[in-house]
PDB file of C-alpha atoms in Angstrom:
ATOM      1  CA  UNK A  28     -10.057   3.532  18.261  1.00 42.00           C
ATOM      2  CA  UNK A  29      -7.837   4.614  21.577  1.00 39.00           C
ATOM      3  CA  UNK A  30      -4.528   6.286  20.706  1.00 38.00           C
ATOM      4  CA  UNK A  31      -2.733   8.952  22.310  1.00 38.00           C
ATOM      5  CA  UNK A  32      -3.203   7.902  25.945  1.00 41.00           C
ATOM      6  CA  UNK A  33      -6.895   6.511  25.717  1.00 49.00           C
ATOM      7  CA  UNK A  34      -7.409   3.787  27.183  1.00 50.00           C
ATOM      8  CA  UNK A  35     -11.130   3.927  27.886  1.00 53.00           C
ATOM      9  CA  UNK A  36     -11.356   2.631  31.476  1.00 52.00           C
ATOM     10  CA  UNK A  37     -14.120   1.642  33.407  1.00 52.00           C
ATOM     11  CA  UNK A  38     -14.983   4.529  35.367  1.00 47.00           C
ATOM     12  CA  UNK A  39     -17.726   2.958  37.736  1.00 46.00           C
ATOM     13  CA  UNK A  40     -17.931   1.286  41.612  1.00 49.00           C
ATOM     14  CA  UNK A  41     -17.430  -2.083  42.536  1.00 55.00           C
ATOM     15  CA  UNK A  42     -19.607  -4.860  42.333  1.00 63.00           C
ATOM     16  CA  UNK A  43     -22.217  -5.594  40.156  1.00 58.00           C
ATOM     17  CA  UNK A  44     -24.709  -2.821  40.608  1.00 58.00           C
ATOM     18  CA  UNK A  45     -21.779  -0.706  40.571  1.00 58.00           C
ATOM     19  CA  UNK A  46     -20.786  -2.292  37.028  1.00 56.00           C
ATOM     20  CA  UNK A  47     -23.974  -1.406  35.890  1.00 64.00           C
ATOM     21  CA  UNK A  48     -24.938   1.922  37.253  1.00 68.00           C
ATOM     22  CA  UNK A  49     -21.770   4.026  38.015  1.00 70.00           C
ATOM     23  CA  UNK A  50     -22.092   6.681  40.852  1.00 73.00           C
ATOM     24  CA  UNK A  51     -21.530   9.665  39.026  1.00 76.00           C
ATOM     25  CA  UNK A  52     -24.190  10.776  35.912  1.00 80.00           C
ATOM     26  CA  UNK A  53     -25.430   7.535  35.382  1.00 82.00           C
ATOM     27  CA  UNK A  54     -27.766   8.683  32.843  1.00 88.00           C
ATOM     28  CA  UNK A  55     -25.741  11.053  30.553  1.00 89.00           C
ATOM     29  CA  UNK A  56     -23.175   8.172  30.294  1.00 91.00           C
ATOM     30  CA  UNK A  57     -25.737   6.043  28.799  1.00 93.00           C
ATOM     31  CA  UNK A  58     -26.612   8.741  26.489  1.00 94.00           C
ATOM     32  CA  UNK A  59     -23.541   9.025  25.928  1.00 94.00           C
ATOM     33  CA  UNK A  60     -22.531   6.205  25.295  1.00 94.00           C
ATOM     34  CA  UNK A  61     -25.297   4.551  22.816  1.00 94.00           C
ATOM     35  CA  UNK A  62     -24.695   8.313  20.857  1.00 96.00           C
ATOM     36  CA  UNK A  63     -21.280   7.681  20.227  1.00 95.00           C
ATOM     37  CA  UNK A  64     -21.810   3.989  19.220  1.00 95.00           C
ATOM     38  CA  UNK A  65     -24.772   5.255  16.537  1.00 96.00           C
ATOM     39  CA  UNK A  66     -22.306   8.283  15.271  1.00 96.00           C
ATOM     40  CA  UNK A  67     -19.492   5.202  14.596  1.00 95.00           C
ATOM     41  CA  UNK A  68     -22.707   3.510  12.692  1.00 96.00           C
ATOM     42  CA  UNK A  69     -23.079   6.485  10.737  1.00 97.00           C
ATOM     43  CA  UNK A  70     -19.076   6.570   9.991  1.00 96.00           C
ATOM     44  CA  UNK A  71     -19.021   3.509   8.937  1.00 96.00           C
ATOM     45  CA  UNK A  72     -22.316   3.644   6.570  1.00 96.00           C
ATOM     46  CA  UNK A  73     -20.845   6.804   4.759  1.00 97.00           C
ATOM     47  CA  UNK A  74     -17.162   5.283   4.333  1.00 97.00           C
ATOM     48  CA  UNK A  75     -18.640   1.594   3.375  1.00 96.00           C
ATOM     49  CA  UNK A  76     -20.800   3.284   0.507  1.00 96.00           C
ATOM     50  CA  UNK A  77     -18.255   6.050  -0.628  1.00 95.00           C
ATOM     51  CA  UNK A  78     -16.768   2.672  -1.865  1.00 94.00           C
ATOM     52  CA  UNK A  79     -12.907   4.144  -1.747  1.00 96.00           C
ATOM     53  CA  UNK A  80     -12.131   1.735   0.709  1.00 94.00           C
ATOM     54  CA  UNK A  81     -13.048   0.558   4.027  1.00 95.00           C
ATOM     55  CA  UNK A  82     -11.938   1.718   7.812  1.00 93.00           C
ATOM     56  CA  UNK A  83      -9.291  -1.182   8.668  1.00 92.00           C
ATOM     57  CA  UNK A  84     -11.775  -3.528  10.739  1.00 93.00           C
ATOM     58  CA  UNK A  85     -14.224  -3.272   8.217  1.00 94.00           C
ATOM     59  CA  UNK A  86     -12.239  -4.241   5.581  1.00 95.00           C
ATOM     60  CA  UNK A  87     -12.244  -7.795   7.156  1.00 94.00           C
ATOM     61  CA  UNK A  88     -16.228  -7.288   8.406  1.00 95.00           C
ATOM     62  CA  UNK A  89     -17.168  -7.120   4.370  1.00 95.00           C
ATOM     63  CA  UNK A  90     -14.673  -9.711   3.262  1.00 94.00           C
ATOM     64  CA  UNK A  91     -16.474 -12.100   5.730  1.00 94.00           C
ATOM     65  CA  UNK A  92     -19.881 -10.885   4.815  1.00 94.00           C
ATOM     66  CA  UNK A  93     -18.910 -11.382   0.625  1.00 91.00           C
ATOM     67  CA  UNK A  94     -16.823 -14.236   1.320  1.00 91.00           C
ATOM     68  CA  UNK A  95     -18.483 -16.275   3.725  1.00 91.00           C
ATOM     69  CA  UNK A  96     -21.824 -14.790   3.776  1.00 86.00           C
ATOM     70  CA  UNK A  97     -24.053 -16.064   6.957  1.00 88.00           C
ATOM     71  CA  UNK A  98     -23.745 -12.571   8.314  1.00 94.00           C
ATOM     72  CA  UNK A  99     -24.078  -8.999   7.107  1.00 95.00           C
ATOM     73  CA  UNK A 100     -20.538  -6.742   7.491  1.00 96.00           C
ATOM     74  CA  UNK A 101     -22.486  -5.690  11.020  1.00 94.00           C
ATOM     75  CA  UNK A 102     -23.196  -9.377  11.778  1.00 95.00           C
ATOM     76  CA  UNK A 103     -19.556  -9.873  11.602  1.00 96.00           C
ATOM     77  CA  UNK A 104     -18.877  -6.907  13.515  1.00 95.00           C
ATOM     78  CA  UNK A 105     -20.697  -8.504  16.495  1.00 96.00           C
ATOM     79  CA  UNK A 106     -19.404 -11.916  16.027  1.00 95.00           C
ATOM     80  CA  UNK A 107     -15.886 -11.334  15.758  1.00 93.00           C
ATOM     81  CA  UNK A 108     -16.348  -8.521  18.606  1.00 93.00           C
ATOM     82  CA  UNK A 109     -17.536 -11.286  20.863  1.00 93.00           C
ATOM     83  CA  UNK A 110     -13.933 -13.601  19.262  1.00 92.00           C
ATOM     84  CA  UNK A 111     -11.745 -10.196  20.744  1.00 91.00           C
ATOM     85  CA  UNK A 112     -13.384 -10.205  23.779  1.00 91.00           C
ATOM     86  CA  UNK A 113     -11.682 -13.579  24.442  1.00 90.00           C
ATOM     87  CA  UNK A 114      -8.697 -12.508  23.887  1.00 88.00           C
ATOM     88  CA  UNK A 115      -8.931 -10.098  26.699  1.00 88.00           C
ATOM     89  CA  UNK A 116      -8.941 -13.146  29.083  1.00 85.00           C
ATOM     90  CA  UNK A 117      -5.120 -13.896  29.367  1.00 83.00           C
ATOM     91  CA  UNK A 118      -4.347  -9.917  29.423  1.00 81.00           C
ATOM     92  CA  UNK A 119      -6.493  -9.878  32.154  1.00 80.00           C
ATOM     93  CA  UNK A 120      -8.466  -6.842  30.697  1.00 78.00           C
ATOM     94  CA  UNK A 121     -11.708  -5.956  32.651  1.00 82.00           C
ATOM     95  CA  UNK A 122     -14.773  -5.490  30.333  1.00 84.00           C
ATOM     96  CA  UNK A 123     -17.580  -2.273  31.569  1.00 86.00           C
ATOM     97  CA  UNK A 124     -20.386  -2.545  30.452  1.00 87.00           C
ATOM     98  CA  UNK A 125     -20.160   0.245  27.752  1.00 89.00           C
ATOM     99  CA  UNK A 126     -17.662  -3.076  26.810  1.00 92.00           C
ATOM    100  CA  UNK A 127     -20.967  -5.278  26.529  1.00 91.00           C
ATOM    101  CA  UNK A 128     -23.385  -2.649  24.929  1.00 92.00           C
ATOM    102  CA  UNK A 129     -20.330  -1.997  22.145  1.00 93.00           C
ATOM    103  CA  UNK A 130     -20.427  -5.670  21.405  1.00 93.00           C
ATOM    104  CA  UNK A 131     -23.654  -6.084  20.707  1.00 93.00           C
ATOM    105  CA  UNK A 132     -25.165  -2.957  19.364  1.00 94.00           C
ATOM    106  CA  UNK A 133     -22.034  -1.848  17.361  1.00 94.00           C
ATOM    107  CA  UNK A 134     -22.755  -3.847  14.212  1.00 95.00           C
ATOM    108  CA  UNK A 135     -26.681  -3.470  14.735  1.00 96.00           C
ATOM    109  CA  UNK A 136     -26.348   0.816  13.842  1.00 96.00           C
ATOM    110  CA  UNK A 137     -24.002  -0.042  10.955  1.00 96.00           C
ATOM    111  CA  UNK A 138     -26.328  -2.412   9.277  1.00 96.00           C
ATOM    112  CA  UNK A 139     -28.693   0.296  10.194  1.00 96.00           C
ATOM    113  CA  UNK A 140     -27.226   2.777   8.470  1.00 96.00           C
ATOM    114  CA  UNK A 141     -26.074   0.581   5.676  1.00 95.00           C
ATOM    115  CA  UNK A 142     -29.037   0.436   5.053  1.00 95.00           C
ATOM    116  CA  UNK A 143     -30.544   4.145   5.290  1.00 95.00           C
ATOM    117  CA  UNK A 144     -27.778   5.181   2.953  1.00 95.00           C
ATOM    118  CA  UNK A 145     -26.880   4.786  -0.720  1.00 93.00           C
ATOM    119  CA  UNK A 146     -23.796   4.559  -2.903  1.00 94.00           C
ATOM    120  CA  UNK A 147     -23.598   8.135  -4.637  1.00 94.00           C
ATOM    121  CA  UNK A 148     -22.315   8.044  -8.544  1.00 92.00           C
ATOM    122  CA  UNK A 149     -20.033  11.013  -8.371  1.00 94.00           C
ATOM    123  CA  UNK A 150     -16.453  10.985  -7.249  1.00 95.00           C
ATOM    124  CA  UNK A 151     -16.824  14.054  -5.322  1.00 94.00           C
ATOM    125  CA  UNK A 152     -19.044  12.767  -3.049  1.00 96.00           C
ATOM    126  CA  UNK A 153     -18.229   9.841  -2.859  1.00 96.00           C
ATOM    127  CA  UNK A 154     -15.199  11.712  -1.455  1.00 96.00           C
ATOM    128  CA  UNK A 155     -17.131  13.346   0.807  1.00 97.00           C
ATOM    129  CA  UNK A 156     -18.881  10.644   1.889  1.00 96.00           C
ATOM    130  CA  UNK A 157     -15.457   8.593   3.164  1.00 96.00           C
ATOM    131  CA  UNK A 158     -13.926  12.552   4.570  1.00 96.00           C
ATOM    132  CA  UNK A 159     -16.918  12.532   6.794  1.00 96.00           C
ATOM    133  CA  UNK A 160     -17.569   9.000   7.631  1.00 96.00           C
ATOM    134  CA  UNK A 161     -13.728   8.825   8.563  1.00 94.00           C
ATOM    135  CA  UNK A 162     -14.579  12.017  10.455  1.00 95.00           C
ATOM    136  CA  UNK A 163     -17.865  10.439  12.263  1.00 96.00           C
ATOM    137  CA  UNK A 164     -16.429   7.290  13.403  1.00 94.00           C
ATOM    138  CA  UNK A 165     -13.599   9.116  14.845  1.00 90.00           C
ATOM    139  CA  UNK A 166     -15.785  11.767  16.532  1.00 94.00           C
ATOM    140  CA  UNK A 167     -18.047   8.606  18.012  1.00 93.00           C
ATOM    141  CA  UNK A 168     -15.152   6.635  19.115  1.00 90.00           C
ATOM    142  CA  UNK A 169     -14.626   9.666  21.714  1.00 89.00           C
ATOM    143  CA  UNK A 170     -18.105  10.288  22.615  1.00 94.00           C
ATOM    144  CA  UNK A 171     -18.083   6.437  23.476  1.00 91.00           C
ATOM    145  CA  UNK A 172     -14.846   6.446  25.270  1.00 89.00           C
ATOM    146  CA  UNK A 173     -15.522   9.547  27.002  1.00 89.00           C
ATOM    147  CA  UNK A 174     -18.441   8.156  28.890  1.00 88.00           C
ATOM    148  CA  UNK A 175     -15.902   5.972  31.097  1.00 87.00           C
ATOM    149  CA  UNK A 176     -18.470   2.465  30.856  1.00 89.00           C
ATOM    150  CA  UNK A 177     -15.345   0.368  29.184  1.00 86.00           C
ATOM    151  CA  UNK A 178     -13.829   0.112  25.697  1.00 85.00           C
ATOM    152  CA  UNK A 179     -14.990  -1.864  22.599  1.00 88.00           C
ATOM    153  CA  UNK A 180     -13.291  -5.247  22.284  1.00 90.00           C
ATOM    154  CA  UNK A 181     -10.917  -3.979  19.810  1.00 88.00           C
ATOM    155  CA  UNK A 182      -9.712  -0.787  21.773  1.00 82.00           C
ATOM    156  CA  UNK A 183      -9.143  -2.819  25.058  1.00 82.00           C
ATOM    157  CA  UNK A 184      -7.371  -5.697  22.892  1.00 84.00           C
ATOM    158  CA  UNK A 185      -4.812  -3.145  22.128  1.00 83.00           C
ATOM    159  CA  UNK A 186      -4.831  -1.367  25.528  1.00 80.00           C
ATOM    160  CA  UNK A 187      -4.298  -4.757  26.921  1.00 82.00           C
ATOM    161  CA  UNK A 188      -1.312  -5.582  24.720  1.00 84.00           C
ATOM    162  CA  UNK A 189      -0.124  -2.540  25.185  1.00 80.00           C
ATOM    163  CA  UNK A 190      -0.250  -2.835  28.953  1.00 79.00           C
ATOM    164  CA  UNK A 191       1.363  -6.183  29.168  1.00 82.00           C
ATOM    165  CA  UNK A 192       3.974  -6.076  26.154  1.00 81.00           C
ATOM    166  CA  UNK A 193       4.874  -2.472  26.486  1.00 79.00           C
ATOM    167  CA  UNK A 194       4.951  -1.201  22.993  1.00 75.00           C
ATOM    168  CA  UNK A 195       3.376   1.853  21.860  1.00 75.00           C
ATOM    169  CA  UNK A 196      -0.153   2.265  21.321  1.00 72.00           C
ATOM    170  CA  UNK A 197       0.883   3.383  17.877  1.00 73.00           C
ATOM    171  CA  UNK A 198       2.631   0.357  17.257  1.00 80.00           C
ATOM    172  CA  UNK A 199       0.262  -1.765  18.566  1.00 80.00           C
ATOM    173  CA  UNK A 200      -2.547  -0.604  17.232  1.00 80.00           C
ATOM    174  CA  UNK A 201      -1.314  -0.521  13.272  1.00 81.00           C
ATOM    175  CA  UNK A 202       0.464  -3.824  13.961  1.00 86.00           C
ATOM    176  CA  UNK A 203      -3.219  -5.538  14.865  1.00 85.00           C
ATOM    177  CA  UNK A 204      -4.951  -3.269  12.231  1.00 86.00           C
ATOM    178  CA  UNK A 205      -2.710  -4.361   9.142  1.00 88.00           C
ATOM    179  CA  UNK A 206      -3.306  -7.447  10.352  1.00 90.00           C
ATOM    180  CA  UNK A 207      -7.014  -6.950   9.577  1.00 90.00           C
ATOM    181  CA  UNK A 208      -6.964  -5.834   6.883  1.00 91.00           C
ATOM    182  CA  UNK A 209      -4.411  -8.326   4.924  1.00 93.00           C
ATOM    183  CA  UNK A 210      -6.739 -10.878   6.401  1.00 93.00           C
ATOM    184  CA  UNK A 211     -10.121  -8.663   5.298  1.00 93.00           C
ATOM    185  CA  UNK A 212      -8.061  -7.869   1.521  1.00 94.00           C
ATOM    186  CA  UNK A 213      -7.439 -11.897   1.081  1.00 94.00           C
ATOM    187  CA  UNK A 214     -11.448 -12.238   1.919  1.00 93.00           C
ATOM    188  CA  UNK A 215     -12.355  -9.546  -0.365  1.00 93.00           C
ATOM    189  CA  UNK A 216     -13.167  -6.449   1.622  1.00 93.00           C
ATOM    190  CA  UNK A 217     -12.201  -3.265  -0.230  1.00 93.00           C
ATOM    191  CA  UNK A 218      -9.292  -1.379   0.138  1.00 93.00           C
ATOM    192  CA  UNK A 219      -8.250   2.061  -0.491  1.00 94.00           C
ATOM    193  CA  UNK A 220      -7.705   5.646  -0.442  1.00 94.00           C
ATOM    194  CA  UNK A 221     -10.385   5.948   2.829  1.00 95.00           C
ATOM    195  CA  UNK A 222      -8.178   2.793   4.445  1.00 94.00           C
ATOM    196  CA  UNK A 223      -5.285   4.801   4.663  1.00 91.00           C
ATOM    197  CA  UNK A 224      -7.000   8.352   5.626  1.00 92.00           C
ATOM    198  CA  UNK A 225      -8.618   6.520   8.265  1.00 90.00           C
ATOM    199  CA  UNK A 226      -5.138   5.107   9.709  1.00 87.00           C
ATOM    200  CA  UNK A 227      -3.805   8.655   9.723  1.00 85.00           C
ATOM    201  CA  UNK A 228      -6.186  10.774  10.691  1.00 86.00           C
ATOM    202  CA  UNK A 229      -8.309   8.928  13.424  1.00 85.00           C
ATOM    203  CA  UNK A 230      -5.876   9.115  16.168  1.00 81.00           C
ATOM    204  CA  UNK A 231      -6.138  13.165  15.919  1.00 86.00           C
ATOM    205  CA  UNK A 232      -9.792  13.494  15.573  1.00 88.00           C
ATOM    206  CA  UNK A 233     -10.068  11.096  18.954  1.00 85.00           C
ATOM    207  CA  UNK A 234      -7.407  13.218  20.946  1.00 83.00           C
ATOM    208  CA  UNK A 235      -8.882  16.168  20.139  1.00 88.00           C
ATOM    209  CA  UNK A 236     -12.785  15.237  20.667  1.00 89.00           C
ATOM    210  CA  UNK A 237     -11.941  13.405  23.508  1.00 86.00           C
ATOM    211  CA  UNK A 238     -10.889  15.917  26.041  1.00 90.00           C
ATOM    212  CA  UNK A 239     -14.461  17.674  25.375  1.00 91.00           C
ATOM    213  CA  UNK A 240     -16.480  14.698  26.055  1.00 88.00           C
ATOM    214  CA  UNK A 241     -14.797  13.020  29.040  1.00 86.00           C
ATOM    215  CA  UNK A 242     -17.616  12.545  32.101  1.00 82.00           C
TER     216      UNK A 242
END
């Protein structure tokens, strides 16, 4: 997620072609970009099986998926990704294309990597597991953002609100996040020691990574 001053901007020219194929390093942004969304995939496939609780979105991804069923936890990521990006409407956000890519690929590496990896039976690492899942999805959220094609629905729904309401991105951001997960806790999704490690400790692992990675 954005925090600190991230707002992940489109960084491209105007018009379509332009939307599509910025002027500067087209191809490393790409790279970029579909990198950072498949190190978030393998953030949240570590913290999902550590099973000490989820990051906050996911926590209402899996309650959907147990709850509800229809979808897998990455199914839901996509569907209610697509739900956000309505939202962005009346705060007039402008989706890039990294914007697009996020929403439908996002969800596709976690199932993937749902599925490559396995619940481990001891404590330690399951520990370690959730440590470096919390640590992946945080270094991926930069790598992503850094490659200037457009945040994720959720990132630009709390840019935008931030924009137009003029709260802090702190504020904002744990405001729509508790939200998620009382909504994900009441479905079911898991909640726990990882939940609150990721709340903390995200924000720092983006602000630092970030600077690194920016095209």
């Amino acid at each position: 997620m954005a925090a600190g001053g991230v707002t992940g901007r489109v960084d491209s020219g105007h018009g379509l072609r332009g939307w599509l194929l910025p002027r500067d390093r087209p191809v490393r942004r790409y790279l970029q970009l579909n990198t950072g969304l498949a190190v978030q995939g393998v953030g949240t496939g570590l913290v999902v099986h550590s099973t000490l609780g989820n990051m906050p979105w996911d926590v209402l991804h899996e309650g959907l998926a147990h709850s509800v069923g229809l979808l897998t936890l990455g199914g839901w990521m996509i569907a209610l990704g697509a739900v956000v990006l309505l939202l962005w409407l009346p705060l007039r956000e402008r989706p890039g294309v990294g914007t697009v890519l996020n929403t439908l690929t996002a969800g596709l590496w976690a199932d993937l990597f749902l599925g490559v990896l396995t619940t481990p039976e001891s404590l330690g690492v399951q520990i370690a597991f959730g440590l470096l899942g919390v640590l992946a999805h945080g270094v991926g959220t930069a790598v992503y953002l850094g490659a200037g094609l457009g945040s994720g629905p959720r990132d630009g729904l709390m840019t935008g609100i931030v924009d137009r309401v003029g709260a802090s991105v702190r504020t904002v951001r744990t405001s729509i996040e508790a939200l998620a997960v009382a909504v994900g806790w009441a479905f079911g999704g898991t909640i726990g020691l990882m939940t609150l490690l990721y709340a903390i400790l995200v924000g720092w692992v983006v602000q630092a990574v970030l600077p690194l990675v920016r095209v």
